[in-house]
mmCIF file of N, CA and C and ligand atoms in Angstrom:
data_model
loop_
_atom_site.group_PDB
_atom_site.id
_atom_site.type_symbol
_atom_site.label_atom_id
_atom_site.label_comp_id
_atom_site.label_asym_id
_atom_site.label_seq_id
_atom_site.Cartn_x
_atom_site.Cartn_y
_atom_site.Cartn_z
ATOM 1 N N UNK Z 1 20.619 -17.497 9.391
ATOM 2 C CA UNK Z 1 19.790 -17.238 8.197
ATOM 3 C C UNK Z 1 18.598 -16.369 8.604
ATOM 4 N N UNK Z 2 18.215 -15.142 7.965
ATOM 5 C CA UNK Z 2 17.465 -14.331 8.127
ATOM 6 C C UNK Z 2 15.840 -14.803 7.337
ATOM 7 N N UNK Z 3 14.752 -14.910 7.959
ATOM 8 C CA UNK Z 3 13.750 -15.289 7.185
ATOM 9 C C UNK Z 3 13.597 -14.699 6.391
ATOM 10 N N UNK Z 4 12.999 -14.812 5.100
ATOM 11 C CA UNK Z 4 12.160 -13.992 4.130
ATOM 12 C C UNK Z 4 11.058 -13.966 4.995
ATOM 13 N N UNK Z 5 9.737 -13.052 3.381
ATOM 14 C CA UNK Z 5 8.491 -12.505 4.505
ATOM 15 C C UNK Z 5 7.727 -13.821 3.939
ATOM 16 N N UNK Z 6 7.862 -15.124 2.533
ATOM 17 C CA UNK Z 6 7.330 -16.221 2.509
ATOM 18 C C UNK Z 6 7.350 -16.878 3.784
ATOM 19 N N UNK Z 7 8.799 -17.288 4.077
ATOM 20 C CA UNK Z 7 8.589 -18.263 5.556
ATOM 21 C C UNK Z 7 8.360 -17.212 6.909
ATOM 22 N N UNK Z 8 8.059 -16.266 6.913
ATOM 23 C CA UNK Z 8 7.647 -15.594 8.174
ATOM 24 C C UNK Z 8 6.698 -15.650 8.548
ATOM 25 N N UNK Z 9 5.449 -15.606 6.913
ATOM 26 C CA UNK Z 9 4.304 -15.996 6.396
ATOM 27 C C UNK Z 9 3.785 -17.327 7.019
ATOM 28 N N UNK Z 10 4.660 -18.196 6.785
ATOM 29 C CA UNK Z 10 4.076 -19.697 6.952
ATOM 30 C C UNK Z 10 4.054 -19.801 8.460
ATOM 31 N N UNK Z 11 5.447 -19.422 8.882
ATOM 32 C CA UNK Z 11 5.423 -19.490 10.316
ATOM 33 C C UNK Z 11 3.897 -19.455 11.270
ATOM 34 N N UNK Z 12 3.856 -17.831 10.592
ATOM 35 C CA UNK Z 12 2.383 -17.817 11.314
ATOM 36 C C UNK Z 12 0.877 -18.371 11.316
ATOM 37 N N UNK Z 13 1.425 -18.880 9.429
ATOM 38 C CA UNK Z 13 0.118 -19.774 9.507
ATOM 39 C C UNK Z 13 -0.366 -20.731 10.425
ATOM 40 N N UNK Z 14 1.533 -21.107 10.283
ATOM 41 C CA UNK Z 14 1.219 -22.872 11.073
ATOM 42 C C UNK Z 14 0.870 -22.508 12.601
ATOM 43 N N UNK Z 15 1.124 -21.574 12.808
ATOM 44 C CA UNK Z 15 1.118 -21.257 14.556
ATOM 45 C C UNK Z 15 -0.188 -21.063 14.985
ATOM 46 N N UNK Z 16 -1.023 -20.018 13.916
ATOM 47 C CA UNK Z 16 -2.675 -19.829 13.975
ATOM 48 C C UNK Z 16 -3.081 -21.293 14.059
ATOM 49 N N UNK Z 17 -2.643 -22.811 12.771
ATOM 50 C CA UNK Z 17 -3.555 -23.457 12.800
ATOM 51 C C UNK Z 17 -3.460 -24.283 13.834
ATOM 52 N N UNK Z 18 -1.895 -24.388 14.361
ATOM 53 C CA UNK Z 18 -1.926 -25.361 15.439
ATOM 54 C C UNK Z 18 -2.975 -24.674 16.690
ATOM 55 N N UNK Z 19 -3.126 -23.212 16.531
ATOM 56 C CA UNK Z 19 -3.777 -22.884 17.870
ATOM 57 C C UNK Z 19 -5.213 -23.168 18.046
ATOM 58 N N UNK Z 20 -5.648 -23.272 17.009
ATOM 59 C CA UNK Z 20 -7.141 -23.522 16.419
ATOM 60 C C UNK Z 20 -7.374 -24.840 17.087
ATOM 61 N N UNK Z 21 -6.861 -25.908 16.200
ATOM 62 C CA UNK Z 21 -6.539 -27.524 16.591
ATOM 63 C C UNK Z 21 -6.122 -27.937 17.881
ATOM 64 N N UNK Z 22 -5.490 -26.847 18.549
ATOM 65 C CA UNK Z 22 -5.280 -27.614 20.285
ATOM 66 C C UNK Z 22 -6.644 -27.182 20.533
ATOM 67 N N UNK Z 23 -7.160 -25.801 20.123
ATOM 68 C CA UNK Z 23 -8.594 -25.413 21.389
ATOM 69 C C UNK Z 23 -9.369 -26.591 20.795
ATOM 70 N N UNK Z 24 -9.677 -27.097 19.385
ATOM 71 C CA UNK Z 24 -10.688 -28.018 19.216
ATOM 72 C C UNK Z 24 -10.220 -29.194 20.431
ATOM 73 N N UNK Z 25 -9.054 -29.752 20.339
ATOM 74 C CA UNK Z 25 -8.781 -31.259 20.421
ATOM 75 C C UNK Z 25 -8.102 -31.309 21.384
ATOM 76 N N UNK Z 26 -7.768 -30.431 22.215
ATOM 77 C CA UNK Z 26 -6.909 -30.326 23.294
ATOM 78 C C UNK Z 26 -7.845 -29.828 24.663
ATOM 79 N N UNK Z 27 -8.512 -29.227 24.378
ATOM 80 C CA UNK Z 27 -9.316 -28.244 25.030
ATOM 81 C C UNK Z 27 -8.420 -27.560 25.924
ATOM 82 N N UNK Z 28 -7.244 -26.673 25.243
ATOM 83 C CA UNK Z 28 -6.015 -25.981 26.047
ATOM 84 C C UNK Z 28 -6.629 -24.311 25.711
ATOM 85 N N UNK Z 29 -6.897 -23.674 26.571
ATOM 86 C CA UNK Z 29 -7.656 -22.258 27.526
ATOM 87 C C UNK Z 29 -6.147 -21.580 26.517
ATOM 88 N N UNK Z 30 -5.070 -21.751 26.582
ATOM 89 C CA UNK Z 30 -4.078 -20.785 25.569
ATOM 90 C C UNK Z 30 -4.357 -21.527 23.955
ATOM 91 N N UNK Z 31 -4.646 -22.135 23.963
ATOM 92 C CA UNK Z 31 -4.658 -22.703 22.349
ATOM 93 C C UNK Z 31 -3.273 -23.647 22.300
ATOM 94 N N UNK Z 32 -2.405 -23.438 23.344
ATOM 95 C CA UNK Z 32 -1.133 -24.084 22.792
ATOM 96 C C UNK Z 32 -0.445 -24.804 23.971
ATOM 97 N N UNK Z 33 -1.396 -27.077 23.908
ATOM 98 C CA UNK Z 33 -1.022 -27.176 25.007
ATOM 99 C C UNK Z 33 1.083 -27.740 24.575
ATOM 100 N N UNK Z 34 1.941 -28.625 25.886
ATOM 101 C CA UNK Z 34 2.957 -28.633 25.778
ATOM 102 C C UNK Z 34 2.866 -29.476 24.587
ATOM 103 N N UNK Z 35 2.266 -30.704 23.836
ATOM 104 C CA UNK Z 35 2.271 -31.422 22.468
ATOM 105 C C UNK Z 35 2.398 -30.664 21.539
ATOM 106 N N UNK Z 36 1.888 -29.513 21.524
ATOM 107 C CA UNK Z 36 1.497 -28.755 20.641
ATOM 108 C C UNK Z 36 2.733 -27.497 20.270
ATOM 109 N N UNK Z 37 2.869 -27.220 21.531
ATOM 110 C CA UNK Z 37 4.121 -25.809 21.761
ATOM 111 C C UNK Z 37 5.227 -26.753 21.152
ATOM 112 N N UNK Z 38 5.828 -27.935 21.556
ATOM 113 C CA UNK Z 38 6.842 -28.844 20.690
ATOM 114 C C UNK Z 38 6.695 -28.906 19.156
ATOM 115 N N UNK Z 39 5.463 -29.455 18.472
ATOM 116 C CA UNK Z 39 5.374 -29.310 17.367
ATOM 117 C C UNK Z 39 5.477 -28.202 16.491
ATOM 118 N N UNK Z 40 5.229 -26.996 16.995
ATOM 119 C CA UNK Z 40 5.076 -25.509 16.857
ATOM 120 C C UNK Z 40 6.627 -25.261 16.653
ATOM 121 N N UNK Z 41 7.810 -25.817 17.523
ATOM 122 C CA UNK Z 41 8.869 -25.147 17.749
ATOM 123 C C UNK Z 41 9.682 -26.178 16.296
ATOM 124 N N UNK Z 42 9.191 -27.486 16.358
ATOM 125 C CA UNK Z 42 9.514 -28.217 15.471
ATOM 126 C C UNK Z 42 9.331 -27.894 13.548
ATOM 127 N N UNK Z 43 7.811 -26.971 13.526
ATOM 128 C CA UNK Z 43 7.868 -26.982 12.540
ATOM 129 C C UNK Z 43 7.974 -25.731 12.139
ATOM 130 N N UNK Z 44 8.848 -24.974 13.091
ATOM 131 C CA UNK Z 44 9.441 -23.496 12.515
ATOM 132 C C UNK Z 44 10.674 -23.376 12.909
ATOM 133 N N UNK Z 45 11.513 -24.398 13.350
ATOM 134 C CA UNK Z 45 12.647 -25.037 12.951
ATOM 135 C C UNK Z 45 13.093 -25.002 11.669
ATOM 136 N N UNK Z 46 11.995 -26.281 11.235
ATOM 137 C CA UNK Z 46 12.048 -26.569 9.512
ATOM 138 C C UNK Z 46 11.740 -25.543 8.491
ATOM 139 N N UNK Z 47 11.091 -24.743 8.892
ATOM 140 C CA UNK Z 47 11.073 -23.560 8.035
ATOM 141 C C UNK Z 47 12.090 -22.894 7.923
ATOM 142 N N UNK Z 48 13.193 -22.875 8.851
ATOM 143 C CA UNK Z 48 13.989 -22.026 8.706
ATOM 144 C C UNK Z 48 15.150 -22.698 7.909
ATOM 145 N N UNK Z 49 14.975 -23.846 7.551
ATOM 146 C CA UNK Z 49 15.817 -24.527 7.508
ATOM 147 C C UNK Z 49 15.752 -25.038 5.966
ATOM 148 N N UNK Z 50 14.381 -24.815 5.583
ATOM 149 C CA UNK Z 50 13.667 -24.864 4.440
ATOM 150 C C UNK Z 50 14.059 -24.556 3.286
ATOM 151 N N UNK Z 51 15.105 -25.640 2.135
ATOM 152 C CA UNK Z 51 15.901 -25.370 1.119
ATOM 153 C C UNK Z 51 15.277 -24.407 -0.026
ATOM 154 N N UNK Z 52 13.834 -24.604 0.147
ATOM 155 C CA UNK Z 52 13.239 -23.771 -0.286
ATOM 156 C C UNK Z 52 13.372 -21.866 -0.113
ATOM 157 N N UNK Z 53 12.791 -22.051 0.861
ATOM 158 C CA UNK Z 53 12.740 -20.409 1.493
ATOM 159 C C UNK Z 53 11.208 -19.782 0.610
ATOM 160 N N UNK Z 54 12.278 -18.827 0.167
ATOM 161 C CA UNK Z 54 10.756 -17.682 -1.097
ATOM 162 C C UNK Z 54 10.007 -18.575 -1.773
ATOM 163 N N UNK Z 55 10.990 -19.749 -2.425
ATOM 164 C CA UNK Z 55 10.046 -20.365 -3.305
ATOM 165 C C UNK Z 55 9.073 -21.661 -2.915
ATOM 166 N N UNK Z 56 9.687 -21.768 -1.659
ATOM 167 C CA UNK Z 56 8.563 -22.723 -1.039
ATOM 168 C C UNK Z 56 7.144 -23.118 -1.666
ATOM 169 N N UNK Z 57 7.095 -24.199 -1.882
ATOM 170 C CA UNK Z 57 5.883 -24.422 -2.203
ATOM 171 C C UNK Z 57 4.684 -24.854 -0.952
ATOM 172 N N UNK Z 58 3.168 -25.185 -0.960
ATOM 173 C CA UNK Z 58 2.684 -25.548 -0.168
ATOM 174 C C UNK Z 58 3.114 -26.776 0.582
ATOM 175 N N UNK Z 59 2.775 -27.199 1.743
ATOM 176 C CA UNK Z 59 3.303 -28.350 2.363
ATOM 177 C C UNK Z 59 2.740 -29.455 1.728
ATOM 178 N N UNK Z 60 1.535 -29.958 1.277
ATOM 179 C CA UNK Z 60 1.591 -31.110 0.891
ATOM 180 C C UNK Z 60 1.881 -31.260 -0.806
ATOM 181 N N UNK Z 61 2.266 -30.255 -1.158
ATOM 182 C CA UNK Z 61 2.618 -30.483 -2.804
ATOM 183 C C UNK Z 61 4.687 -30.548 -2.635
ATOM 184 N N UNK Z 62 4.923 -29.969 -1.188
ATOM 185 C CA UNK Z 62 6.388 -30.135 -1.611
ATOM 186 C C UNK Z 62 6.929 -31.528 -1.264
ATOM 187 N N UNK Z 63 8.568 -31.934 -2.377
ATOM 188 C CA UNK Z 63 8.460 -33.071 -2.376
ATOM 189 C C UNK Z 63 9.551 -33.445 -0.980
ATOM 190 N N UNK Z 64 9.533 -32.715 -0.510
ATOM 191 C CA UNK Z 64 10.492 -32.803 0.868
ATOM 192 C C UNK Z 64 9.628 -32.971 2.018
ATOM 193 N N UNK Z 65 9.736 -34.160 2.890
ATOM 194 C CA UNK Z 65 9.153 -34.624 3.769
ATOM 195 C C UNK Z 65 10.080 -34.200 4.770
ATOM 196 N N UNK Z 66 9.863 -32.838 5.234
ATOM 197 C CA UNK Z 66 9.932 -32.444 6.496
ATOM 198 C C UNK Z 66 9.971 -32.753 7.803
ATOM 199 N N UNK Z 67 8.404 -33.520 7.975
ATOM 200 C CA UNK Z 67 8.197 -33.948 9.547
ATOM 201 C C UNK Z 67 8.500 -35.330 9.661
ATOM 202 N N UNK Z 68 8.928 -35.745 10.539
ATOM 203 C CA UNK Z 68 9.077 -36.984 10.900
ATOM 204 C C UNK Z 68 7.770 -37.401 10.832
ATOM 205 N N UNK Z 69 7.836 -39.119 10.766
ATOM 206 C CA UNK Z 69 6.944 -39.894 10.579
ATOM 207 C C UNK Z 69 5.466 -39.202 11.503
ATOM 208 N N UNK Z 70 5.627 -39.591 12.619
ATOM 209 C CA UNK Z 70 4.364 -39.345 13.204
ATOM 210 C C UNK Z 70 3.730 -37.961 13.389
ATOM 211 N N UNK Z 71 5.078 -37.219 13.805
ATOM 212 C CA UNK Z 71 4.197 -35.356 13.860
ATOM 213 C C UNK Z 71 4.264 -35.048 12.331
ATOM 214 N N UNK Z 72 4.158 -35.492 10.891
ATOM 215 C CA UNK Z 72 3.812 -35.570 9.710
ATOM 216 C C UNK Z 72 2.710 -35.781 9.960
ATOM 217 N N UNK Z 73 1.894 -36.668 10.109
ATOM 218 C CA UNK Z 73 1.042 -37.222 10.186
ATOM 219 C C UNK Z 73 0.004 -36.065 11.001
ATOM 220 N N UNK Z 74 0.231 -35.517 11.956
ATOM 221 C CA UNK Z 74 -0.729 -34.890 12.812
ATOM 222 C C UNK Z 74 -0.619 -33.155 12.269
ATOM 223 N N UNK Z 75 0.453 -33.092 11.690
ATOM 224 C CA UNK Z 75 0.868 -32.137 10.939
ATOM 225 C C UNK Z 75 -0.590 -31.665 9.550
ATOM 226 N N UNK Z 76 -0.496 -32.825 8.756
ATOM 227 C CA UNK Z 76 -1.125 -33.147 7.792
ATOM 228 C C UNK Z 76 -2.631 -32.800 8.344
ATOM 229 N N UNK Z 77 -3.622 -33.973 9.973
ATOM 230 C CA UNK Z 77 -4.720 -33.414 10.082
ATOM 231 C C UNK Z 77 -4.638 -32.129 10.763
ATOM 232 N N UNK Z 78 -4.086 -31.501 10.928
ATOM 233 C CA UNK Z 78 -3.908 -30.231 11.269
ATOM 234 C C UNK Z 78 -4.811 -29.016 9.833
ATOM 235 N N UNK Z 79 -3.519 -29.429 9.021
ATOM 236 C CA UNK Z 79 -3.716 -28.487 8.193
ATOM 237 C C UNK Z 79 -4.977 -28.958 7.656
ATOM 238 N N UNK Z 80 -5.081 -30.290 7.407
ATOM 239 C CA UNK Z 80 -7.139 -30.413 7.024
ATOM 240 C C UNK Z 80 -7.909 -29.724 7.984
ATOM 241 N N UNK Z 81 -7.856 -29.806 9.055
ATOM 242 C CA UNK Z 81 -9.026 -29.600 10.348
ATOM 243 C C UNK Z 81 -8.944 -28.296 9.817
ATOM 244 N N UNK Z 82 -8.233 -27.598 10.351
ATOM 245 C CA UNK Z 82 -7.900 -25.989 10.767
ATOM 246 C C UNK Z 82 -7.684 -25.305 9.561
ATOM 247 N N UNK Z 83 -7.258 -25.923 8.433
ATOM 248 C CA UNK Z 83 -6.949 -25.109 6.828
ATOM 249 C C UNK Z 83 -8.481 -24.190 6.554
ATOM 250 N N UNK Z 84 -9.229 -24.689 6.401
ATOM 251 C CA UNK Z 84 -10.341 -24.162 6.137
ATOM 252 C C UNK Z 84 -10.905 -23.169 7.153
ATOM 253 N N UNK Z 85 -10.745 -23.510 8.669
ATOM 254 C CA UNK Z 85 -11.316 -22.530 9.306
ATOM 255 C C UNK Z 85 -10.264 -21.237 9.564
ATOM 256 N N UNK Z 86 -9.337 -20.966 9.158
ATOM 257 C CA UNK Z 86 -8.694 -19.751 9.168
ATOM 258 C C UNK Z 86 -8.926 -18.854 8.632
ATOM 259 N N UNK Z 87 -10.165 -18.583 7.532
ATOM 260 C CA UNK Z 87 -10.628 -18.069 6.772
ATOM 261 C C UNK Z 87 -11.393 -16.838 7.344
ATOM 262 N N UNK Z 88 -12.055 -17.251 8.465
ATOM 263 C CA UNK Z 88 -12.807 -16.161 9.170
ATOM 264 C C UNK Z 88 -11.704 -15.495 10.171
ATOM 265 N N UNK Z 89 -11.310 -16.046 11.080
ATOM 266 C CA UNK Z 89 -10.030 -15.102 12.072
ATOM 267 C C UNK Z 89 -8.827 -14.886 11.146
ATOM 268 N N UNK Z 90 -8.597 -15.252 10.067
ATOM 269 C CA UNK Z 90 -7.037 -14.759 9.552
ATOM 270 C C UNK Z 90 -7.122 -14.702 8.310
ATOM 271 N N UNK Z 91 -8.160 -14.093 7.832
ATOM 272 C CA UNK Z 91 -8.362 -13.972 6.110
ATOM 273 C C UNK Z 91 -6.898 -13.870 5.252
ATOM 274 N N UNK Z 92 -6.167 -12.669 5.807
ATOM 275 C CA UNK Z 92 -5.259 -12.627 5.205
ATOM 276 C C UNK Z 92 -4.158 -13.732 4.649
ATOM 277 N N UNK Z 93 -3.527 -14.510 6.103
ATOM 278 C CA UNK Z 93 -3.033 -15.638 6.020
ATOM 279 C C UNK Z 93 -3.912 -16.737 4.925
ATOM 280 N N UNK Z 94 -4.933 -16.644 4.927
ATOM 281 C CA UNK Z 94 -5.624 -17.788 4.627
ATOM 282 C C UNK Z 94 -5.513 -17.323 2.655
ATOM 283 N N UNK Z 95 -5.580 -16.200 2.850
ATOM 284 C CA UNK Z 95 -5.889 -16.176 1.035
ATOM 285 C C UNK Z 95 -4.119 -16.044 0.535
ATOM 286 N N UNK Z 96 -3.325 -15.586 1.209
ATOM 287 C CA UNK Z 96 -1.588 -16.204 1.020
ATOM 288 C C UNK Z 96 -1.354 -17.424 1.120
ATOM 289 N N UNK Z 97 -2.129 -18.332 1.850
ATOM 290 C CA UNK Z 97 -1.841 -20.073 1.606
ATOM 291 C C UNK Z 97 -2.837 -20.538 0.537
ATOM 292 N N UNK Z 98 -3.802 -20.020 0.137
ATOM 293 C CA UNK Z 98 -4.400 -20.317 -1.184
ATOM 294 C C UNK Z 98 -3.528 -19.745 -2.698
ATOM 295 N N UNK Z 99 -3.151 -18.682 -2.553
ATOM 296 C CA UNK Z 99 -2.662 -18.174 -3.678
ATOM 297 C C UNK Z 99 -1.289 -18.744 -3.676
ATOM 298 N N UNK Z 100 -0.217 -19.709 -2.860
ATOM 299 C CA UNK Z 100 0.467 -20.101 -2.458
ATOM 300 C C UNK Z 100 0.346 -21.708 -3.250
ATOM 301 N N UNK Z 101 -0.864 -21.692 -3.513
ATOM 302 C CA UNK Z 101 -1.553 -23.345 -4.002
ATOM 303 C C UNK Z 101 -0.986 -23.474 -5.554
ATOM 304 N N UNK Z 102 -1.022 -22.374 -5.799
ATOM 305 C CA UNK Z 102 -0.769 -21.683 -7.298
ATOM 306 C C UNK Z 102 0.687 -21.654 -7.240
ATOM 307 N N UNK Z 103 1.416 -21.546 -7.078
ATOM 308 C CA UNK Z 103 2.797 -21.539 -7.250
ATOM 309 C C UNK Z 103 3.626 -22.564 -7.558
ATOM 310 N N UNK Z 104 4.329 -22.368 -8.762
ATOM 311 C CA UNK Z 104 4.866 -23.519 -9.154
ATOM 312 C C UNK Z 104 5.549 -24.473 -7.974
ATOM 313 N N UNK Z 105 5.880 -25.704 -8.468
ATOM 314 C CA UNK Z 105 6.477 -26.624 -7.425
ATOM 315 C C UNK Z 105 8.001 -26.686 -7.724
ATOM 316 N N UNK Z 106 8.523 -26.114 -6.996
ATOM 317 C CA UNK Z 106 10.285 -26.221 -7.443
ATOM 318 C C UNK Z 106 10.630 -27.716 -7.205
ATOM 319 N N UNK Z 107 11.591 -28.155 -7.844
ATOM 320 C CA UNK Z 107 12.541 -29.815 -7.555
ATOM 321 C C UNK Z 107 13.910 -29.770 -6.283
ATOM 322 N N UNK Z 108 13.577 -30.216 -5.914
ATOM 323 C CA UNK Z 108 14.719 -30.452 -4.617
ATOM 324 C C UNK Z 108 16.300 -30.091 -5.130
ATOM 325 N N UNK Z 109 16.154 -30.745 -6.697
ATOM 326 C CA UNK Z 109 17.508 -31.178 -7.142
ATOM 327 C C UNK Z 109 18.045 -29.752 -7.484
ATOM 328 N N UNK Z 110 17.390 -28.477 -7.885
ATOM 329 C CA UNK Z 110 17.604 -27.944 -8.530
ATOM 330 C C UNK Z 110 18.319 -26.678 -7.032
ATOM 331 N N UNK Z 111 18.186 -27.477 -5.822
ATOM 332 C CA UNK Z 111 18.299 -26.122 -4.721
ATOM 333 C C UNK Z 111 19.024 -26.891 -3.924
ATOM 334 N N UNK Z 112 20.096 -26.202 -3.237
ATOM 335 C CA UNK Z 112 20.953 -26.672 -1.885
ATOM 336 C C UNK Z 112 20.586 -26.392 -0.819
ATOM 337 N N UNK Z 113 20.387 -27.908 0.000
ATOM 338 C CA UNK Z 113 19.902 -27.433 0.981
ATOM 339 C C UNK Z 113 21.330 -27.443 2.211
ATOM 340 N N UNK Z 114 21.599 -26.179 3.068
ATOM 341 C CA UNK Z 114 22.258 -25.692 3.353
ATOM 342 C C UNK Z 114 21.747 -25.784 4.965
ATOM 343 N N UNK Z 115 21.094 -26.142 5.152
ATOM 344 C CA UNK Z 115 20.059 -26.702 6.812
ATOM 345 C C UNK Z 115 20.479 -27.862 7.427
HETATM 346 ZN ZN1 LIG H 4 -2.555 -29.239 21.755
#
């Protein structure tokens, strides 16, 4: 499956915010220690895999629980910690996951997931 430029999009979001969140909480000199490079590979896995795709909605409005229990969870303070500070190093990304907020929420039922 070939990405669209939505999940190519996200990809990189998530990759900026995890890098943000290891230098806070990791204190890892690359931004991306091995906890982190796993979760990274984990949650652009799921993107690709993502019944969604184009129409993807944001992660915590979609009704598909993606991450497993616990990297959900760290997933989630991720995108709190680091959501907001992407604004200054990655404007761009950052105003595509806001305008992204806006987008209707598709139903699971209505899409095959083929992942
Ligand atoms: Zn880390």
């Amino acid at each position: 499956m070939s990405a669209g430029r939505r999940i190519t999009r996200e990809k990189k979001t998530i990759a900026a915010m995890l890098a943000i969140d290891c230098r806070d909480h990791h204190a890892s000199a690359r931004g991306r220690c091995d906890d982190c490079a796993a979760l990274l590979d984990d949650a652009q896995r799921r993107l690709d895999t993502c019944p969604f795709q184009e129409e993807k909605p944001v992660c915590n409005l979609c009704e598909v629980h993606c991450y497993a229990a616990t990297p959900r969870e760290r997933v989630r303070l991720v995108m709190r910690d680091a959501g907001p500070r992407m604004l200054w190093p990655h404007p761009i990304l950052s105003l595509g996951h806001l305008l992204d907020k806006w987008r209707p929420v598709p139903k699971l039922k209505d899409h095959k997931c083929d992942g």
